């Protein structure tokens, strides 16, 4: 009897049911789209941080930046040439990025801290090669004095000559080949050849970034020169997201030897035993490892700016509040419409009560109708929300992420500890993934909306008396 009456009433009041369901559908669809876009924003921000850190890395430890002494000279590379005889000149230099290093013993100290699962060191370098030639100038004799002028025309002057030099630079990262699961190289996927063997701690082998290999027309089996030493290219790797950590990867021991930095590293990459305890691990390292700066993904996230950060802020604040406001308005309108519909059905419900229906049965009938309207609105809202999320993913708008704020991190393009994060700019394609949790939330909202609307109408229906129906009889 309940379902028969319910079906008949819904058929008889299609328009009213459609209005209530459409209002709920609009609010639910907006919630789905906003939650999906927010999830896409978080995913995009995660991609940015992964491209900066490397997969599996929770934090990095670098040398604390020291205030320069007053009047002290800033360390800069110096190239010296002997141009007395002219001719071709060249000078290769392999510099530690940032000119600040830590002792390799820092890795063991960090690894011993509570909550640290693993730690590995790396050395970030920049190779700069300057080559060219000097052309001596020619001495031109002085012109003889003209009649009427006193003295000669001078002792002559140098004309012509000059210098023509080219600069070639690329980044080098000394990686600990005994720990292949941690470090910047893990943020790239091997596409050709192989990666380092754990036994190649002092071997002259190299893995190249695919973009650099293409630019220099290098392939596996070729050789790449680093400060006059030739390294056999054993593999080509492609950065998964964003920029690569370096152009050339070589074993850490070789990098230390070539850069005259034996026993030195620039960065310690740390993996925490528990991802929920990263903050505690950071505090322990900062307390027990002096003169270091610890940077976590949360620290990096605070410095992400650009259109990605702006859009994420809008989605998490304006978007969510707007969707909740629309949803609340939809619930209110659905409740008022249901209550209004009950008012128009006074004669019907009064007659049913006169025939023996209890107030609870009338209330359940109204709530049942409203709940079905809510389920219909939920189905329409989920369909519209999925369509909206799919449209965002299909369009894939490109957002820009800039890492700034003066934070010194080990990032792509070399990962040097003194590399300013403000120079990092990445383009991220936005998607709007819809999770099962979001669908479950939409279903719960549909049921909740139906119950709220039914509550309005049920309360109104429960107050009706058989006498109310008689007043409406003409």
XYZ file of C-alpha atoms in Angstrom:
474
model
C 0.000 0.000 0.000
C 2.791 2.411 0.916
C 4.667 1.969 -2.373
C 1.504 1.955 -4.472
C 0.364 5.256 -3.029
C 3.897 6.624 -3.305
C 4.153 5.742 -6.985
C 0.776 7.297 -7.791
C 1.520 10.520 -5.962
C 4.903 10.936 -7.671
C 3.318 10.413 -11.081
C 0.574 12.890 -10.275
C 3.028 15.543 -9.143
C 5.800 15.139 -11.692
C 6.506 18.852 -12.088
C 6.773 19.540 -8.389
C 8.982 16.467 -7.917
C 11.197 17.560 -10.816
C 11.630 21.054 -9.339
C 12.681 19.653 -5.966
C 14.997 17.069 -7.557
C 16.584 19.653 -9.884
C 17.403 21.985 -7.011
C 19.077 19.189 -5.080
C 20.864 18.022 -8.236
C 22.382 21.475 -8.798
C 23.822 21.633 -5.308
C 25.125 18.056 -5.388
C 26.714 18.505 -8.843
C 28.476 21.656 -7.675
C 29.829 19.835 -4.616
C 31.160 17.000 -6.797
C 32.862 19.351 -9.257
C 34.428 21.515 -6.552
C 35.664 18.484 -4.572
C 37.049 16.896 -7.740
C 38.832 20.073 -8.804
C 40.235 20.450 -5.283
C 41.519 16.865 -5.458
C 43.089 17.703 -8.816
C 44.746 20.757 -7.278
C 46.229 18.661 -4.484
C 47.399 16.105 -7.022
C 49.013 18.848 -9.113
C 50.734 20.318 -6.061
C 51.981 16.830 -5.226
C 53.442 16.541 -8.725
C 55.240 19.852 -8.250
C 56.772 18.727 -4.969
C 57.730 15.314 -6.386
C 59.485 16.984 -9.301
C 61.454 19.085 -6.808
C 62.298 16.368 -4.323
C 62.342 13.028 -6.048
C 60.092 10.094 -5.280
C 60.468 8.541 -1.873
C 62.104 11.611 -0.321
C 60.367 13.201 2.657
C 62.889 15.929 3.441
C 66.319 17.269 2.580
C 69.143 18.455 4.800
C 71.517 21.134 3.535
C 74.193 23.385 4.969
C 72.725 26.327 6.834
C 73.357 29.554 4.984
C 75.887 31.691 6.758
C 75.738 35.444 6.895
C 78.632 36.898 4.881
C 81.200 38.732 6.916
C 81.240 42.483 6.575
C 83.513 43.392 3.739
C 84.056 39.723 2.898
C 84.265 38.711 -0.728
C 81.493 36.610 -2.208
C 82.724 33.340 -3.697
C 82.599 33.473 -7.479
C 84.192 31.337 -10.165
C 87.414 32.745 -11.620
C 88.829 31.851 -15.020
C 92.465 32.651 -15.736
C 93.930 32.864 -19.241
C 97.382 33.660 -20.571
C 96.841 35.906 -23.537
C 100.428 37.007 -24.055
C 100.885 34.827 -27.119
C 97.285 34.823 -28.311
C 95.857 31.638 -29.785
C 93.193 29.257 -28.492
C 92.533 29.132 -24.763
C 90.225 26.933 -22.685
C 89.368 26.461 -19.050
C 87.114 23.854 -17.426
C 85.702 24.254 -13.964
C 83.507 21.920 -11.909
C 81.943 23.928 -9.104
C 79.924 22.911 -6.091
C 76.562 24.565 -6.394
C 76.183 27.172 -3.713
C 79.801 26.747 -2.575
C 78.495 25.194 0.673
C 79.027 21.564 1.623
C 78.478 19.097 4.423
C 80.713 16.264 5.532
C 79.677 12.800 4.353
C 79.553 11.829 8.041
C 76.400 13.976 8.226
C 74.543 11.211 6.397
C 75.282 8.735 9.209
C 74.359 11.295 11.845
C 71.024 11.977 10.169
C 70.337 8.264 9.664
C 70.723 7.655 13.405
C 67.952 10.092 14.338
C 64.670 8.691 15.639
C 62.098 8.222 12.917
C 64.564 8.165 9.998
C 64.189 5.091 7.806
C 67.000 5.900 5.393
C 69.313 8.737 4.385
C 71.636 9.210 1.440
C 73.992 11.989 0.394
C 74.477 13.659 -2.953
C 76.770 16.261 -4.493
C 75.343 18.914 -6.813
C 77.809 20.411 -9.264
C 77.912 22.746 -12.228
C 80.372 22.186 -15.032
C 81.413 25.331 -16.901
C 83.729 25.227 -19.881
C 85.048 28.447 -21.408
C 86.987 28.222 -24.660
C 87.995 30.589 -27.433
C 90.943 32.518 -28.707
C 92.681 35.834 -28.383
C 93.738 37.792 -31.409
C 96.567 40.239 -30.709
C 96.131 43.759 -31.954
C 98.459 45.322 -34.500
C 100.592 48.340 -33.808
C 99.978 51.049 -36.332
C 102.893 53.509 -36.840
C 102.348 57.115 -35.980
C 101.480 59.448 -38.830
C 104.222 61.980 -39.731
C 103.677 65.518 -38.572
C 101.951 67.787 -41.059
C 103.614 70.994 -42.245
C 103.098 73.756 -39.781
C 102.606 71.306 -36.854
C 105.083 70.960 -34.057
C 106.487 67.539 -33.139
C 105.698 64.172 -34.649
C 102.383 62.448 -35.021
C 102.886 60.355 -31.831
C 104.230 56.895 -31.126
C 101.461 54.966 -32.882
C 98.463 52.980 -31.616
C 97.200 49.395 -31.350
C 94.355 48.507 -33.667
C 92.279 45.374 -34.135
C 92.569 42.261 -32.014
C 90.157 41.059 -29.323
C 88.756 37.847 -27.920
C 86.018 35.419 -28.951
C 84.948 32.950 -26.248
C 82.084 30.523 -25.891
C 80.634 29.118 -22.665
C 79.221 25.628 -22.274
C 77.639 24.611 -18.985
C 75.645 21.690 -17.654
C 74.695 20.306 -14.265
C 76.212 17.201 -12.708
C 74.902 15.213 -9.773
C 77.058 12.830 -7.798
C 74.741 10.037 -6.708
C 75.301 7.319 -4.125
C 74.923 4.243 -6.314
C 74.631 1.978 -3.266
C 71.211 3.518 -2.440
C 69.248 3.419 -5.722
C 65.854 3.861 -4.031
C 66.517 7.349 -2.678
C 67.692 10.587 -4.253
C 66.877 12.827 -7.229
C 67.497 10.147 -9.861
C 64.437 8.284 -8.576
C 62.235 11.089 -9.955
C 63.225 10.022 -13.490
C 62.308 6.867 -15.391
C 65.003 4.933 -17.198
C 64.092 4.891 -20.905
C 67.260 3.469 -22.464
C 70.159 1.393 -21.237
C 70.538 0.730 -17.540
C 71.030 2.563 -14.287
C 74.058 2.341 -11.991
C 75.114 -0.926 -10.457
C 75.713 -0.894 -6.710
C 79.311 -1.989 -7.376
C 80.066 1.048 -9.589
C 80.969 3.356 -6.711
C 84.108 4.618 -8.465
C 83.403 3.699 -12.077
C 83.528 6.181 -14.945
C 79.926 5.639 -16.000
C 77.114 8.144 -16.401
C 73.353 8.325 -16.783
C 72.079 11.271 -18.844
C 68.834 13.158 -18.788
C 66.970 12.494 -22.033
C 66.586 16.191 -22.935
C 70.300 16.833 -22.462
C 71.207 13.673 -24.386
C 69.033 14.787 -27.300
C 70.505 18.290 -27.240
C 74.082 16.971 -27.318
C 73.225 14.067 -29.666
C 74.398 11.463 -27.159
C 73.207 7.875 -26.764
C 74.075 4.836 -24.681
C 77.545 3.629 -25.589
C 78.811 7.161 -26.236
C 81.027 9.134 -23.908
C 80.421 12.383 -22.056
C 83.269 14.536 -20.809
C 83.244 16.003 -17.311
C 86.245 18.194 -16.459
C 88.488 16.440 -18.941
C 87.463 12.913 -17.877
C 85.417 10.717 -20.156
C 82.457 8.771 -18.781
C 80.701 5.965 -20.627
C 76.974 6.636 -21.043
C 75.181 3.552 -19.722
C 71.636 4.899 -19.496
C 69.175 7.618 -20.503
C 66.529 8.764 -18.001
C 63.452 10.941 -18.496
C 62.071 13.144 -15.734
C 58.620 11.952 -14.693
C 57.348 15.426 -13.848
C 58.797 18.874 -14.233
C 62.485 19.459 -14.727
C 65.216 16.861 -14.218
C 67.422 16.985 -11.150
C 70.581 17.190 -13.303
C 71.832 16.822 -16.857
C 74.474 14.217 -16.008
C 74.507 11.708 -13.143
C 77.800 10.111 -12.109
C 78.900 8.079 -9.055
C 79.335 10.210 -5.940
C 83.007 9.272 -5.433
C 83.905 10.353 -8.971
C 82.056 13.644 -8.509
C 83.895 14.350 -5.254
C 87.266 13.645 -6.867
C 86.673 15.808 -9.934
C 85.309 18.718 -7.902
C 88.127 18.479 -5.339
C 85.466 17.878 -2.684
C 86.492 14.553 -1.197
C 84.348 13.599 1.756
C 81.868 16.389 0.942
C 78.206 16.453 -0.095
C 75.710 19.231 -0.659
C 72.448 17.487 0.257
C 71.175 14.655 2.444
C 67.953 13.061 1.188
C 65.878 11.606 4.027
C 63.090 9.028 4.102
C 60.989 8.987 7.265
C 59.828 5.720 8.811
C 56.346 7.172 9.338
C 54.921 9.787 6.986
C 52.782 11.107 9.852
C 55.863 11.896 11.947
C 57.780 14.001 9.433
C 57.491 17.132 11.559
C 58.942 15.328 14.591
C 61.804 13.930 12.490
C 62.551 17.412 11.192
C 62.715 18.794 14.739
C 65.057 15.984 15.817
C 67.447 16.595 12.929
C 67.508 20.340 13.469
C 68.223 19.803 17.159
C 70.913 17.135 16.851
C 72.629 18.055 13.562
C 73.969 21.616 13.941
C 74.453 24.158 11.159
C 71.938 22.511 8.845
C 68.648 23.473 7.243
C 65.914 20.843 7.023
C 63.296 21.287 4.317
C 60.132 19.182 4.089
C 57.478 18.993 1.408
C 55.228 21.067 3.693
C 57.855 23.825 3.681
C 57.956 23.720 -0.095
C 54.176 23.727 -0.362
C 54.060 27.051 1.501
C 56.244 28.645 -1.169
C 54.289 27.423 -4.209
C 52.720 30.383 -5.972
C 51.431 31.167 -9.429
C 48.095 30.293 -11.024
C 48.128 26.809 -9.438
C 48.240 28.267 -5.932
C 45.636 30.913 -6.797
C 43.266 28.334 -8.255
C 43.811 26.005 -5.309
C 42.991 28.812 -2.906
C 39.811 29.674 -4.790
C 38.741 26.037 -4.946
C 39.356 25.424 -1.258
C 37.751 28.641 -0.016
C 35.382 30.405 -2.403
C 34.462 27.256 -4.347
C 33.696 25.095 -1.339
C 31.774 27.780 0.503
C 29.810 28.567 -2.655
C 28.936 24.912 -3.190
C 27.873 24.535 0.441
C 25.765 27.696 0.217
C 24.044 26.472 -2.944
C 23.492 23.062 -1.351
C 22.031 24.605 1.801
C 19.760 26.792 -0.317
C 18.682 23.724 -2.318
C 17.851 21.871 0.899
C 15.869 24.843 2.206
C 13.961 25.292 -1.053
C 13.217 21.560 -1.212
C 11.886 21.647 2.331
C 9.740 24.714 1.696
C 8.349 23.265 -1.543
C 7.524 20.005 0.185
C 5.846 21.862 3.048
C 3.936 23.967 0.538
C 2.840 20.846 -1.293
C 1.512 19.434 1.972
C -0.480 22.619 2.505
C -2.114 22.113 -0.874
C -2.966 18.536 0.077
C -4.825 19.383 3.307
C -8.085 17.866 2.075
C -6.284 14.718 0.943
C -4.437 14.120 4.203
C -7.391 15.166 6.327
C -9.558 12.651 4.505
C -6.941 9.912 4.962
C -6.896 10.634 8.684
C -10.665 10.515 8.765
C -10.422 7.068 7.120
C -8.153 5.858 9.921
C -4.612 6.786 8.897
C -2.466 7.618 11.880
C -0.320 10.759 11.913
C 2.817 8.635 11.796
C 1.625 6.902 8.618
C 0.877 10.212 6.923
C 4.277 11.528 7.989
C 6.050 8.441 6.652
C 4.199 8.856 3.341
C 5.382 12.466 2.984
C 8.941 11.613 4.028
C 8.975 8.691 1.574
C 7.948 10.951 -1.305
C 10.581 13.529 -0.364
C 13.245 10.839 -0.009
C 12.520 9.547 -3.505
C 12.750 13.105 -4.809
C 16.115 13.380 -3.054
C 17.348 10.142 -4.616
C 16.275 11.318 -8.050
C 18.031 14.626 -7.446
C 21.099 12.725 -6.232
C 21.202 10.619 -9.390
C 20.841 13.708 -11.578
C 23.432 15.577 -9.508
C 25.956 12.749 -9.658
C 25.514 12.502 -13.431
C 25.920 16.269 -13.841
C 28.891 16.341 -11.456
C 30.654 13.506 -13.293
C 30.046 15.293 -16.599
C 31.500 18.524 -15.183
C 34.565 16.752 -13.780
C 35.085 14.944 -17.079
C 34.856 18.256 -18.936
C 37.571 19.779 -16.699
C 39.808 16.742 -17.254
C 39.174 16.793 -21.016
C 40.054 20.481 -21.309
C 43.036 20.059 -18.914
C 43.707 23.756 -18.305
C 47.384 24.461 -17.761
C 48.370 26.078 -14.480
C 51.742 27.494 -13.554
C 53.464 26.664 -10.292
C 56.306 28.808 -9.046
C 58.388 27.843 -6.045
C 59.489 30.998 -4.321
C 59.795 32.723 -1.005
C 63.585 32.534 -0.861
C 63.552 28.928 0.316
C 66.804 27.154 -0.409
C 66.107 23.624 -1.545
C 67.580 20.792 -3.501
C 65.538 21.132 -6.636
C 65.622 20.286 -10.313
C 68.210 21.714 -12.587
C 70.973 20.656 -10.283
C 69.473 20.466 -6.848
C 72.069 22.722 -5.268
C 71.400 23.764 -1.716
C 71.833 27.427 -2.508
C 69.645 27.345 -5.579
C 66.815 29.804 -5.029
C 63.461 28.118 -5.345
C 61.994 31.242 -6.940
C 63.665 30.191 -10.175
C 61.578 27.014 -10.398
C 58.580 27.340 -12.711
C 56.519 24.343 -13.780
C 53.449 23.994 -15.996
C 50.898 21.504 -14.673
C 47.837 20.197 -16.547
C 44.832 20.250 -14.206
C 42.560 17.222 -13.920
C 39.466 16.596 -11.799
C 39.546 13.005 -10.502
C 36.303 11.795 -8.905
C 36.849 9.409 -6.019
C 34.452 6.877 -4.537
C 34.429 8.991 -1.382
C 33.062 11.928 -3.401
C 30.331 9.724 -4.899
C 29.473 8.441 -1.431
C 29.305 12.034 -0.182
C 26.931 12.929 -3.030
C 24.683 9.955 -2.207
C 24.659 10.944 1.461
C 23.736 14.510 0.521
C 20.898 13.246 -1.670
C 19.496 11.153 1.151
C 20.044 13.981 3.619
C 18.305 16.454 1.321
C 15.340 14.147 0.948
C 15.081 13.627 4.685
C 15.323 17.364 5.383
C 12.582 18.100 2.836
C 10.522 15.242 4.234
C 11.034 16.599 7.732
C 9.512 19.930 6.723
C 6.545 18.294 5.045
C 6.111 15.555 7.630
C 5.962 18.082 10.455
C 3.300 20.013 8.569
C 1.332 16.868 7.734
C 1.439 15.571 11.300
C -0.397 18.683 12.498
C -3.351 18.216 10.163
C -6.720 17.079 11.579
C -9.697 15.494 9.832
C -11.622 18.703 10.523
C -9.129 20.579 8.303
C -10.323 18.533 5.358
C -13.999 19.383 6.052
C -13.218 23.098 5.977
C -11.938 22.706 2.420
C -15.139 20.922 1.233
C -17.249 23.253 -0.928
